[in-house]
N, CA, C and O atoms as CSV, one atom per row, in Angstrom:
chain,resi,resn,atom,element,x,y,z
A,1,MET,N,N,23.110,69.502,24.013
A,1,MET,CA,C,23.935,68.708,24.905
A,1,MET,C,C,24.051,67.283,24.401
A,1,MET,O,O,23.078,66.703,23.919
A,2,SER,N,N,25.210,66.739,24.513
A,2,SER,CA,C,25.392,65.354,24.102
A,2,SER,C,C,24.911,64.433,25.213
A,2,SER,O,O,24.686,64.871,26.341
A,3,THR,N,N,24.755,63.164,24.888
A,3,THR,CA,C,24.314,62.179,25.881
A,3,THR,C,C,25.308,62.100,27.032
A,3,THR,O,O,24.907,61.954,28.187
A,4,ALA,N,N,26.602,62.194,26.730
A,4,ALA,CA,C,27.625,62.120,27.778
A,4,ALA,C,C,27.468,63.266,28.773
A,4,ALA,O,O,27.658,63.078,29.975
A,5,GLU,N,N,27.119,64.457,28.275
A,5,GLU,CA,C,26.942,65.598,29.163
A,5,GLU,C,C,25.698,65.448,30.026
A,5,GLU,O,O,25.647,65.964,31.142
A,6,LYS,N,N,24.700,64.747,29.515
A,6,LYS,CA,C,23.446,64.590,30.256
A,6,LYS,C,C,23.560,63.585,31.397
A,6,LYS,O,O,22.695,63.549,32.271
A,7,ILE,N,N,24.602,62.778,31.403
A,7,ILE,CA,C,24.789,61.801,32.478
A,7,ILE,C,C,25.571,62.485,33.591
A,7,ILE,O,O,26.801,62.449,33.621
A,8,LYS,N,N,24.837,63.103,34.500
A,8,LYS,CA,C,25.435,63.816,35.623
A,8,LYS,C,C,24.798,63.315,36.905
A,8,LYS,O,O,23.696,62.765,36.899
A,9,SER,N,N,25.502,63.514,37.991
A,9,SER,CA,C,24.930,63.136,39.280
A,9,SER,C,C,23.847,64.141,39.643
A,9,SER,O,O,23.820,65.258,39.126
A,10,ALA,N,N,22.968,63.736,40.526
A,10,ALA,CA,C,21.896,64.614,40.986
A,10,ALA,C,C,22.494,65.873,41.617
A,10,ALA,O,O,21.962,66.970,41.449
A,11,TYR,N,N,23.589,65.709,42.337
A,11,TYR,CA,C,24.251,66.867,42.958
A,11,TYR,C,C,24.759,67.842,41.895
A,11,TYR,O,O,24.599,69.055,42.038
A,12,ASP,N,N,25.368,67.317,40.832
A,12,ASP,CA,C,25.875,68.179,39.757
A,12,ASP,C,C,24.733,68.927,39.070
A,12,ASP,O,O,24.892,70.086,38.687
A,13,ILE,N,N,23.601,68.277,38.916
A,13,ILE,CA,C,22.430,68.940,38.323
A,13,ILE,C,C,21.946,70.047,39.259
A,13,ILE,O,O,21.584,71.129,38.798
A,14,LEU,N,N,21.938,69.788,40.558
A,14,LEU,CA,C,21.538,70.792,41.538
A,14,LEU,C,C,22.459,72.011,41.462
A,14,LEU,O,O,21.989,73.149,41.475
A,15,VAL,N,N,23.739,71.777,41.382
A,15,VAL,CA,C,24.703,72.882,41.280
A,15,VAL,C,C,24.474,73.670,39.992
A,15,VAL,O,O,24.468,74.901,40.010
A,16,GLU,N,N,24.287,72.974,38.888
A,16,GLU,CA,C,24.051,73.642,37.605
A,16,GLU,C,C,22.753,74.461,37.640
A,16,GLU,O,O,22.708,75.580,37.129
A,17,ALA,N,N,21.712,73.904,38.238
A,17,ALA,CA,C,20.434,74.624,38.344
A,17,ALA,C,C,20.594,75.861,39.223
A,17,ALA,O,O,20.031,76.914,38.925
A,18,SER,N,N,21.351,75.734,40.294
A,18,SER,CA,C,21.582,76.873,41.187
A,18,SER,C,C,22.381,77.965,40.490
A,18,SER,O,O,22.087,79.150,40.650
A,19,GLU,N,N,23.377,77.577,39.727
A,19,GLU,CA,C,24.171,78.554,38.982
A,19,GLU,C,C,23.303,79.276,37.954
A,19,GLU,O,O,23.410,80.491,37.790
A,20,ALA,N,N,22.445,78.530,37.264
A,20,ALA,CA,C,21.549,79.134,36.273
A,20,ALA,C,C,20.559,80.087,36.949
A,20,ALA,O,O,20.227,81.135,36.395
A,21,ALA,N,N,20.095,79.725,38.132
A,21,ALA,CA,C,19.169,80.580,38.874
A,21,ALA,C,C,19.842,81.898,39.248
A,21,ALA,O,O,19.241,82.964,39.109
A,22,GLU,N,N,21.079,81.832,39.717
A,22,GLU,CA,C,21.809,83.048,40.099
A,22,GLU,C,C,22.095,83.924,38.882
A,22,GLU,O,O,22.004,85.149,38.973
A,23,VAL,N,N,22.435,83.323,37.752
A,23,VAL,CA,C,22.670,84.086,36.521
A,23,VAL,C,C,21.377,84.805,36.113
A,23,VAL,O,O,21.404,85.973,35.727
A,24,ALA,N,N,20.258,84.101,36.202
A,24,ALA,CA,C,18.968,84.695,35.842
A,24,ALA,C,C,18.611,85.856,36.767
A,24,ALA,O,O,18.059,86.860,36.317
A,25,VAL,N,N,18.920,85.726,38.049
A,25,VAL,CA,C,18.649,86.802,39.011
A,25,VAL,C,C,19.478,88.038,38.655
A,25,VAL,O,O,18.970,89.159,38.666
A,26,LYS,N,N,20.752,87.821,38.341
A,26,LYS,CA,C,21.634,88.947,38.007
A,26,LYS,C,C,21.182,89.663,36.731
A,26,LYS,O,O,21.353,90.875,36.601
A,27,ALA,N,N,20.609,88.914,35.798
A,27,ALA,CA,C,20.145,89.492,34.535
A,27,ALA,C,C,18.768,90.158,34.662
A,27,ALA,O,O,18.371,90.941,33.799
A,28,CYS,N,N,18.057,89.846,35.723
A,28,CYS,CA,C,16.691,90.355,35.905
A,28,CYS,C,C,16.714,91.844,36.263
A,28,CYS,O,O,17.489,92.275,37.117
A,29,ARG,N,N,15.872,92.606,35.611
A,29,ARG,CA,C,15.714,94.034,35.900
A,29,ARG,C,C,14.237,94.296,36.218
A,29,ARG,O,O,13.455,94.628,35.328
A,30,PRO,N,N,13.860,94.143,37.503
A,30,PRO,CA,C,12.452,94.321,37.872
A,30,PRO,C,C,11.948,95.734,37.565
A,30,PRO,O,O,12.712,96.699,37.586
A,31,THR,N,N,10.672,95.832,37.287
A,31,THR,CA,C,10.037,97.130,37.099
A,31,THR,C,C,9.759,97.709,38.478
A,31,THR,O,O,8.959,97.152,39.230
A,32,PRO,N,N,10.412,98.831,38.827
A,32,PRO,CA,C,10.196,99.414,40.158
A,32,PRO,C,C,8.768,99.932,40.317
A,32,PRO,O,O,8.047,100.113,39.336
A,33,MET,N,N,8.376,100.165,41.559
A,33,MET,CA,C,7.054,100.733,41.801
A,33,MET,C,C,7.142,101.772,42.910
A,33,MET,O,O,8.077,101.773,43.711
A,34,VAL,N,N,6.157,102.648,42.939
A,34,VAL,CA,C,6.024,103.638,43.998
A,34,VAL,C,C,4.761,103.281,44.767
A,34,VAL,O,O,3.703,103.057,44.179
A,35,VAL,N,N,4.887,103.232,46.076
A,35,VAL,CA,C,3.755,102.898,46.940
A,35,VAL,C,C,3.394,104.142,47.741
A,35,VAL,O,O,4.262,104.808,48.304
A,36,GLY,N,N,2.117,104.441,47.782
A,36,GLY,CA,C,1.656,105.600,48.537
A,36,GLY,C,C,0.162,105.534,48.755
A,36,GLY,O,O,-0.483,104.537,48.428
A,37,SER,N,N,-0.377,106.590,49.303
A,37,SER,CA,C,-1.816,106.671,49.562
A,37,SER,C,C,-2.511,107.259,48.341
A,37,SER,O,O,-2.024,108.215,47.737
A,38,ALA,N,N,-3.649,106.680,47.986
A,38,ALA,CA,C,-4.422,107.180,46.848
A,38,ALA,C,C,-5.180,108.444,47.241
A,38,ALA,O,O,-5.486,108.661,48.414
A,39,THR,N,N,-5.473,109.267,46.249
A,39,THR,CA,C,-6.213,110.506,46.505
A,39,THR,C,C,-7.682,110.246,46.829
A,39,THR,O,O,-8.328,111.062,47.487
A,40,THR,N,N,-8.210,109.113,46.369
A,40,THR,CA,C,-9.592,108.712,46.668
A,40,THR,C,C,-9.569,107.266,47.145
A,40,THR,O,O,-8.604,106.550,46.876
A,41,PRO,N,N,-10.616,106.817,47.853
A,41,PRO,CA,C,-10.598,105.460,48.420
A,41,PRO,C,C,-10.270,104.338,47.427
A,41,PRO,O,O,-9.544,103.406,47.775
A,42,PHE,N,N,-10.784,104.412,46.218
A,42,PHE,CA,C,-10.511,103.348,45.249
A,42,PHE,C,C,-9.729,103.854,44.051
A,42,PHE,O,O,-9.756,103.233,42.988
A,43,GLY,N,N,-9.041,104.959,44.205
A,43,GLY,CA,C,-8.297,105.569,43.105
A,43,GLY,C,C,-6.924,104.955,42.904
A,43,GLY,O,O,-6.437,104.188,43.735
A,44,ASN,N,N,-6.311,105.308,41.782
A,44,ASN,CA,C,-4.962,104.830,41.520
A,44,ASN,C,C,-3.997,105.992,41.303
A,44,ASN,O,O,-2.900,105.809,40.774
A,45,VAL,N,N,-4.415,107.189,41.715
A,45,VAL,CA,C,-3.555,108.360,41.661
A,45,VAL,C,C,-2.988,108.579,43.063
A,45,VAL,O,O,-3.734,108.651,44.040
A,46,ILE,N,N,-1.666,108.683,43.151
A,46,ILE,CA,C,-1.009,108.831,44.451
A,46,ILE,C,C,-1.110,110.278,44.939
A,46,ILE,O,O,-0.884,111.229,44.190
A,47,ASP,N,N,-1.455,110.405,46.210
A,47,ASP,CA,C,-1.517,111.709,46.867
A,47,ASP,C,C,-0.086,112.113,47.212
A,47,ASP,O,O,0.514,111.562,48.134
A,48,GLU,N,N,0.455,113.074,46.472
A,48,GLU,CA,C,1.855,113.483,46.632
A,48,GLU,C,C,2.113,114.216,47.945
A,48,GLU,O,O,3.269,114.414,48.320
A,49,THR,N,N,1.055,114.624,48.653
A,49,THR,CA,C,1.249,115.324,49.932
A,49,THR,C,C,1.516,114.343,51.074
A,49,THR,O,O,1.912,114.746,52.167
A,50,LYS,N,N,1.299,113.068,50.814
A,50,LYS,CA,C,1.535,112.046,51.837
A,50,LYS,C,C,2.805,111.271,51.516
A,50,LYS,O,O,3.316,111.334,50.398
A,51,LYS,N,N,3.303,110.549,52.494
A,51,LYS,CA,C,4.542,109.785,52.345
A,51,LYS,C,C,4.410,108.720,51.252
A,51,LYS,O,O,3.384,108.050,51.141
A,52,THR,N,N,5.462,108.580,50.453
A,52,THR,CA,C,5.522,107.545,49.412
A,52,THR,C,C,6.816,106.751,49.593
A,52,THR,O,O,7.762,107.215,50.228
A,53,TRP,N,N,6.835,105.556,49.025
A,53,TRP,CA,C,8.008,104.692,49.092
A,53,TRP,C,C,8.346,104.195,47.692
A,53,TRP,O,O,7.466,103.790,46.933
A,54,PHE,N,N,9.624,104.232,47.366
A,54,PHE,CA,C,10.112,103.699,46.102
A,54,PHE,C,C,10.557,102.268,46.360
A,54,PHE,O,O,11.377,102.026,47.247
A,55,VAL,N,N,10.030,101.322,45.600
A,55,VAL,CA,C,10.369,99.913,45.777
A,55,VAL,C,C,11.123,99.449,44.527
A,55,VAL,O,O,10.523,99.159,43.492
A,56,GLU,N,N,12.439,99.387,44.649
A,56,GLU,CA,C,13.311,99.051,43.521
A,56,GLU,C,C,13.004,97.680,42.945
A,56,GLU,O,O,13.090,97.489,41.732
A,57,GLY,N,N,12.650,96.727,43.788
A,57,GLY,CA,C,12.422,95.347,43.342
A,57,GLY,C,C,11.063,95.092,42.721
A,57,GLY,O,O,10.773,93.972,42.300
A,58,GLY,N,N,10.224,96.120,42.659
A,58,GLY,CA,C,8.895,95.943,42.074
A,58,GLY,C,C,7.946,95.254,43.032
A,58,GLY,O,O,8.128,95.294,44.249
A,59,VAL,N,N,6.927,94.619,42.464
A,59,VAL,CA,C,5.906,93.984,43.304
A,59,VAL,C,C,6.503,92.840,44.115
A,59,VAL,O,O,7.485,92.219,43.710
A,60,CYS,N,N,5.897,92.576,45.260
A,60,CYS,CA,C,6.347,91.503,46.146
A,60,CYS,C,C,5.684,90.191,45.760
A,60,CYS,O,O,4.540,90.171,45.306
A,61,GLY,N,N,6.396,89.121,45.941
A,61,GLY,CA,C,5.842,87.804,45.670
A,61,GLY,C,C,6.900,86.737,45.821
A,61,GLY,O,O,8.001,86.992,46.309
A,62,PHE,N,N,6.558,85.557,45.401
A,62,PHE,CA,C,7.500,84.451,45.521
A,62,PHE,C,C,7.280,83.454,44.398
A,62,PHE,O,O,6.266,83.486,43.701
A,63,ALA,N,N,8.248,82.572,44.240
A,63,ALA,CA,C,8.158,81.533,43.215
A,63,ALA,C,C,8.805,80.268,43.749
A,63,ALA,O,O,9.720,80.308,44.572
A,64,SER,N,N,8.308,79.157,43.262
A,64,SER,CA,C,8.856,77.853,43.626
A,64,SER,C,C,9.016,77.009,42.367
A,64,SER,O,O,8.366,77.241,41.348
A,65,VAL,N,N,9.886,76.037,42.471
A,65,VAL,CA,C,10.033,75.034,41.420
A,65,VAL,C,C,9.284,73.801,41.907
A,65,VAL,O,O,9.544,73.297,43.000
A,66,ILE,N,N,8.359,73.324,41.095
A,66,ILE,CA,C,7.598,72.122,41.430
A,66,ILE,C,C,8.101,70.982,40.561
A,66,ILE,O,O,8.199,71.111,39.340
A,67,ILE,N,N,8.415,69.876,41.196
A,67,ILE,CA,C,8.892,68.684,40.494
A,67,ILE,C,C,7.853,67.588,40.692
A,67,ILE,O,O,7.530,67.207,41.818
A,68,LYS,N,N,7.340,67.091,39.570
A,68,LYS,CA,C,6.348,66.005,39.622
A,68,LYS,C,C,6.762,64.923,38.646
A,68,LYS,O,O,7.096,65.223,37.500
A,69,PRO,N,N,6.747,63.694,39.069
A,69,PRO,CA,C,6.394,63.191,40.396
A,69,PRO,C,C,7.530,63.442,41.389
A,69,PRO,O,O,8.671,63.684,40.998
A,70,ALA,N,N,7.203,63.381,42.657
A,70,ALA,CA,C,8.164,63.655,43.727
A,70,ALA,C,C,8.987,62.416,44.054
A,70,ALA,O,O,8.986,61.927,45.184
A,71,ARG,N,N,9.680,61.926,43.053
A,71,ARG,CA,C,10.555,60.761,43.272
A,71,ARG,C,C,11.692,60.824,42.263
A,71,ARG,O,O,11.708,61.674,41.373
A,72,GLY,N,N,12.618,59.931,42.416
A,72,GLY,CA,C,13.765,59.901,41.524
A,72,GLY,C,C,15.021,60.360,42.244
A,72,GLY,O,O,14.967,60.832,43.380
A,73,LYS,N,N,16.148,60.215,41.568
A,73,LYS,CA,C,17.442,60.533,42.183
A,73,LYS,C,C,17.570,62.009,42.543
A,73,LYS,O,O,18.147,62.358,43.574
A,74,PHE,N,N,17.028,62.873,41.686
A,74,PHE,CA,C,17.163,64.302,41.975
A,74,PHE,C,C,16.371,64.696,43.220
A,74,PHE,O,O,16.890,65.412,44.075
A,75,VAL,N,N,15.138,64.246,43.334
A,75,VAL,CA,C,14.328,64.553,44.521
A,75,VAL,C,C,14.968,63.914,45.757
A,75,VAL,O,O,14.956,64.516,46.831
A,76,ALA,N,N,15.515,62.729,45.629
A,76,ALA,CA,C,16.204,62.081,46.754
A,76,ALA,C,C,17.389,62.937,47.213
A,76,ALA,O,O,17.638,63.068,48.411
A,77,GLU,N,N,18.115,63.516,46.259
A,77,GLU,CA,C,19.249,64.388,46.592
A,77,GLU,C,C,18.766,65.632,47.344
A,77,GLU,O,O,19.383,66.048,48.324
A,78,LEU,N,N,17.662,66.221,46.880
A,78,LEU,CA,C,17.102,67.385,47.569
A,78,LEU,C,C,16.702,67.033,48.992
A,78,LEU,O,O,17.000,67.776,49.927
A,79,LYS,N,N,16.031,65.907,49.158
A,79,LYS,CA,C,15.601,65.485,50.496
A,79,LYS,C,C,16.797,65.230,51.402
A,79,LYS,O,O,16.784,65.602,52.576
A,80,LYS,N,N,17.832,64.594,50.855
A,80,LYS,CA,C,19.040,64.306,51.629
A,80,LYS,C,C,19.666,65.606,52.152
A,80,LYS,O,O,20.196,65.643,53.262
A,81,ARG,N,N,19.600,66.659,51.352
A,81,ARG,CA,C,20.189,67.947,51.715
A,81,ARG,C,C,19.199,68.875,52.422
A,81,ARG,O,O,19.502,70.037,52.690
A,82,LYS,N,N,17.999,68.333,52.721
A,82,LYS,CA,C,16.943,69.099,53.398
A,82,LYS,C,C,16.588,70.373,52.622
A,82,LYS,O,O,16.430,71.452,53.192
A,83,ILE,N,N,16.472,70.206,51.322
A,83,ILE,CA,C,16.073,71.295,50.428
A,83,ILE,C,C,14.664,70.992,49.942
A,83,ILE,O,O,14.416,69.917,49.395
A,84,GLY,N,N,13.734,71.932,50.136
A,84,GLY,CA,C,12.373,71.761,49.651
A,84,GLY,C,C,11.496,70.957,50.585
A,84,GLY,O,O,11.877,70.606,51.702
A,85,HIS,N,N,10.298,70.678,50.079
A,85,HIS,CA,C,9.298,69.955,50.877
A,85,HIS,C,C,8.223,69.415,49.942
A,85,HIS,O,O,8.196,69.747,48.757
A,86,ALA,N,N,7.347,68.590,50.479
A,86,ALA,CA,C,6.233,68.064,49.685
A,86,ALA,C,C,5.369,69.235,49.239
A,86,ALA,O,O,5.062,70.126,50.030
A,87,GLY,N,N,4.981,69.228,47.975
A,87,GLY,CA,C,4.161,70.306,47.436
A,87,GLY,C,C,2.733,70.240,47.948
A,87,GLY,O,O,2.206,69.159,48.210
A,88,TYR,N,N,2.116,71.395,48.088
A,88,TYR,CA,C,0.739,71.475,48.583
A,88,TYR,C,C,-0.221,70.716,47.670
A,88,TYR,O,O,-1.148,70.062,48.146
A,89,TYR,N,N,0.001,70.804,46.364
A,89,TYR,CA,C,-0.855,70.116,45.393
A,89,TYR,C,C,-0.152,68.901,44.790
A,89,TYR,O,O,-0.434,68.512,43.657
A,90,GLY,N,N,0.744,68.319,45.537
A,90,GLY,CA,C,1.493,67.165,45.056
A,90,GLY,C,C,2.848,67.577,44.524
A,90,GLY,O,O,3.155,68.764,44.415
A,91,GLY,N,N,3.639,66.601,44.199
A,91,GLY,CA,C,4.983,66.880,43.719
A,91,GLY,C,C,5.902,67.300,44.849
A,91,GLY,O,O,5.589,67.128,46.027
A,92,TYR,N,N,7.043,67.856,44.466
A,92,TYR,CA,C,8.035,68.316,45.437
A,92,TYR,C,C,8.309,69.777,45.145
A,92,TYR,O,O,8.579,70.135,43.999
A,93,SER,N,N,8.247,70.627,46.156
A,93,SER,CA,C,8.356,72.072,45.990
A,93,SER,C,C,9.680,72.584,46.557
A,93,SER,O,O,10.065,72.256,47.679
A,94,VAL,N,N,10.365,73.399,45.750
A,94,VAL,CA,C,11.619,74.020,46.179
A,94,VAL,C,C,11.501,75.520,45.929
A,94,VAL,O,O,11.279,75.952,44.797
A,95,SER,N,N,11.649,76.306,46.983
A,95,SER,CA,C,11.564,77.757,46.857
A,95,SER,C,C,12.684,78.281,45.960
A,95,SER,O,O,13.786,77.732,45.944
A,96,SER,N,N,12.394,79.340,45.218
A,96,SER,CA,C,13.391,79.910,44.302
A,96,SER,C,C,14.662,80.317,45.043
A,96,SER,O,O,15.758,80.188,44.497
A,97,TRP,N,N,14.537,80.799,46.263
A,97,TRP,CA,C,15.733,81.232,46.986
A,97,TRP,C,C,16.634,80.059,47.388
A,97,TRP,O,O,17.806,80.260,47.705
A,98,GLU,N,N,16.093,78.843,47.376
A,98,GLU,CA,C,16.949,77.694,47.684
A,98,GLU,C,C,17.865,77.374,46.495
A,98,GLU,O,O,18.920,76.762,46.662
A,99,PHE,N,N,17.452,77.790,45.305
A,99,PHE,CA,C,18.322,77.665,44.133
A,99,PHE,C,C,19.219,78.897,44.007
A,99,PHE,O,O,20.345,78.797,43.519
A,100,ALA,N,N,18.727,80.052,44.442
A,100,ALA,CA,C,19.478,81.308,44.336
A,100,ALA,C,C,19.517,81.986,45.705
A,100,ALA,O,O,18.698,82.863,45.981
A,101,PRO,N,N,20.455,81.594,46.560
A,101,PRO,CA,C,20.513,82.152,47.913
A,101,PRO,C,C,20.654,83.677,47.964
A,101,PRO,O,O,20.351,84.285,48.990
A,102,SER,N,N,21.106,84.300,46.881
A,102,SER,CA,C,21.271,85.755,46.880
A,102,SER,C,C,19.933,86.484,47.041
A,102,SER,O,O,19.920,87.659,47.406
A,103,ILE,N,N,18.821,85.817,46.778
A,103,ILE,CA,C,17.513,86.467,46.924
A,103,ILE,C,C,16.785,86.018,48.192
A,103,ILE,O,O,15.580,86.235,48.323
A,104,ARG,N,N,17.499,85.403,49.113
A,104,ARG,CA,C,16.885,84.874,50.338
A,104,ARG,C,C,16.062,85.921,51.078
A,104,ARG,O,O,14.971,85.616,51.559
A,105,THR,N,N,16.560,87.138,51.176
A,105,THR,CA,C,15.840,88.181,51.910
A,105,THR,C,C,15.148,89.172,50.974
A,105,THR,O,O,14.649,90.204,51.423
A,106,ASP,N,N,15.115,88.869,49.704
A,106,ASP,CA,C,14.510,89.735,48.692
A,106,ASP,C,C,13.034,89.392,48.545
A,106,ASP,O,O,12.663,88.219,48.594
A,107,GLN,N,N,12.191,90.400,48.366
A,107,GLN,CA,C,10.759,90.145,48.194
A,107,GLN,C,C,10.313,90.331,46.748
A,107,GLN,O,O,9.116,90.278,46.464
A,108,SER,N,N,11.256,90.548,45.825
A,108,SER,CA,C,10.905,90.831,44.445
A,108,SER,C,C,10.313,89.609,43.744
A,108,SER,O,O,10.953,88.563,43.629
A,109,TYR,N,N,9.083,89.772,43.283
A,109,TYR,CA,C,8.400,88.718,42.531
A,109,TYR,C,C,9.161,88.398,41.241
A,109,TYR,O,O,9.340,87.232,40.887
A,110,GLU,N,N,9.601,89.434,40.554
A,110,GLU,CA,C,10.272,89.229,39.272
A,110,GLU,C,C,11.602,88.492,39.438
A,110,GLU,O,O,11.925,87.622,38.630
A,111,ARG,N,N,12.375,88.825,40.471
A,111,ARG,CA,C,13.644,88.113,40.694
A,111,ARG,C,C,13.393,86.672,41.114
A,111,ARG,O,O,14.123,85.769,40.703
A,112,ALA,N,N,12.371,86.452,41.927
A,112,ALA,CA,C,12.030,85.085,42.343
A,112,ALA,C,C,11.649,84.240,41.130
A,112,ALA,O,O,12.084,83.095,41.003
A,113,CYS,N,N,10.835,84.809,40.238
A,113,CYS,CA,C,10.433,84.087,39.023
A,113,CYS,C,C,11.627,83.826,38.110
A,113,CYS,O,O,11.735,82.757,37.509
A,114,ALA,N,N,12.516,84.801,38.010
A,114,ALA,CA,C,13.710,84.622,37.178
A,114,ALA,C,C,14.551,83.458,37.697
A,114,ALA,O,O,15.010,82.622,36.919
A,115,ALA,N,N,14.750,83.409,39.014
A,115,ALA,CA,C,15.533,82.325,39.613
A,115,ALA,C,C,14.881,80.972,39.349
A,115,ALA,O,O,15.547,80.022,38.938
A,116,ALA,N,N,13.585,80.895,39.588
A,116,ALA,CA,C,12.868,79.634,39.388
A,116,ALA,C,C,12.911,79.204,37.922
A,116,ALA,O,O,13.119,78.027,37.628
A,117,ASN,N,N,12.718,80.142,37.008
A,117,ASN,CA,C,12.774,79.810,35.581
A,117,ASN,C,C,14.155,79.331,35.164
A,117,ASN,O,O,14.278,78.400,34.367
A,118,GLY,N,N,15.198,79.964,35.700
A,118,GLY,CA,C,16.564,79.531,35.395
A,118,GLY,C,C,16.806,78.099,35.842
A,118,GLY,O,O,17.396,77.301,35.113
A,119,ALA,N,N,16.347,77.780,37.044
A,119,ALA,CA,C,16.512,76.419,37.568
A,119,ALA,C,C,15.699,75.415,36.759
A,119,ALA,O,O,16.189,74.332,36.438
A,120,VAL,N,N,14.458,75.770,36.431
A,120,VAL,CA,C,13.574,74.865,35.687
A,120,VAL,C,C,14.156,74.520,34.314
A,120,VAL,O,O,14.085,73.370,33.881
A,121,GLU,N,N,14.722,75.499,33.640
A,121,GLU,CA,C,15.322,75.228,32.319
A,121,GLU,C,C,16.385,74.139,32.410
A,121,GLU,O,O,16.443,73.247,31.564
A,122,VAL,N,N,17.217,74.215,33.433
A,122,VAL,CA,C,18.263,73.203,33.615
A,122,VAL,C,C,17.638,71.852,33.941
A,122,VAL,O,O,18.002,70.841,33.340
A,123,LEU,N,N,16.713,71.826,34.874
A,123,LEU,CA,C,16.097,70.556,35.268
A,123,LEU,C,C,15.416,69.884,34.081
A,123,LEU,O,O,15.564,68.679,33.875
A,124,GLN,N,N,14.674,70.659,33.306
A,124,GLN,CA,C,14.000,70.098,32.142
A,124,GLN,C,C,14.997,69.574,31.108
A,124,GLN,O,O,14.712,68.597,30.416
A,125,SER,N,N,16.151,70.207,30.999
A,125,SER,CA,C,17.154,69.742,30.028
A,125,SER,C,C,17.690,68.357,30.398
A,125,SER,O,O,18.260,67.665,29.554
A,126,TYR,N,N,17.506,67.954,31.655
A,126,TYR,CA,C,17.915,66.617,32.107
A,126,TYR,C,C,16.721,65.676,32.219
A,126,TYR,O,O,16.828,64.602,32.811
A,127,GLY,N,N,15.602,66.070,31.663
A,127,GLY,CA,C,14.432,65.202,31.655
A,127,GLY,C,C,13.652,65.190,32.951
A,127,GLY,O,O,12.806,64.321,33.159
A,128,ILE,N,N,13.926,66.144,33.827
A,128,ILE,CA,C,13.193,66.221,35.092
A,128,ILE,C,C,11.941,67.063,34.847
A,128,ILE,O,O,12.035,68.194,34.370
A,129,ASN,N,N,10.777,66.514,35.172
A,129,ASN,CA,C,9.520,67.219,34.964
A,129,ASN,C,C,9.353,68.278,36.030
A,129,ASN,O,O,8.966,67.977,37.159
A,130,ALA,N,N,9.647,69.533,35.670
A,130,ALA,CA,C,9.591,70.637,36.620
A,130,ALA,C,C,8.922,71.845,35.978
A,130,ALA,O,O,8.993,72.052,34.767
A,131,TYR,N,N,8.274,72.633,36.824
A,131,TYR,CA,C,7.669,73.874,36.328
A,131,TYR,C,C,7.689,74.913,37.453
A,131,TYR,O,O,7.932,74.584,38.614
A,132,VAL,N,N,7.430,76.173,37.088
A,132,VAL,CA,C,7.434,77.274,38.047
A,132,VAL,C,C,6.026,77.506,38.564
A,132,VAL,O,O,5.062,77.524,37.798
A,133,ASP,N,N,5.922,77.683,39.864
A,133,ASP,CA,C,4.686,78.072,40.524
A,133,ASP,C,C,4.988,79.407,41.218
A,133,ASP,O,O,5.927,79.492,42.009
A,134,SER,N,N,4.206,80.436,40.929
A,134,SER,CA,C,4.504,81.744,41.516
A,134,SER,C,C,3.231,82.455,41.936
A,134,SER,O,O,2.131,82.136,41.484
A,135,ARG,N,N,3.420,83.439,42.824
A,135,ARG,CA,C,2.261,84.211,43.294
A,135,ARG,C,C,2.719,85.592,43.756
A,135,ARG,O,O,3.748,85.737,44.415
A,136,ILE,N,N,1.939,86.586,43.397
A,136,ILE,CA,C,2.183,87.940,43.885
A,136,ILE,C,C,1.558,88.052,45.274
A,136,ILE,O,O,0.445,87.578,45.503
A,137,ASP,N,N,2.279,88.680,46.193
A,137,ASP,CA,C,1.758,88.897,47.555
A,137,ASP,C,C,0.988,90.188,47.610
A,137,ASP,O,O,0.469,90.552,48.666
């Protein structure tokens, strides 16, 4: 990117990050899983005689984009639009679904991480110190 392209408003960066997050979600192909009862208390073999569920989105979880320090024009823009909140361990935290609304009701850990990574790549390209924080539920 040229210097001229890097001079964008905080809103334009937010839009670009959101678009990148949605593209990443569409490209993501989570590993599906089957959930069921094990044949033994601590086993990992599913008892086929009991009900099972196919989970297309894979394991459940979530991801956030953490911006540190929690100041600057971009964080001010997020606050103005009521996007995100103060991070538990400092910084400013924005849930992956706030960048990619298409996953708002999705529980897929892999899609959440894809969205957050897509947004982080854009933010970092503008010199914003951001990283992904994620957790499996």
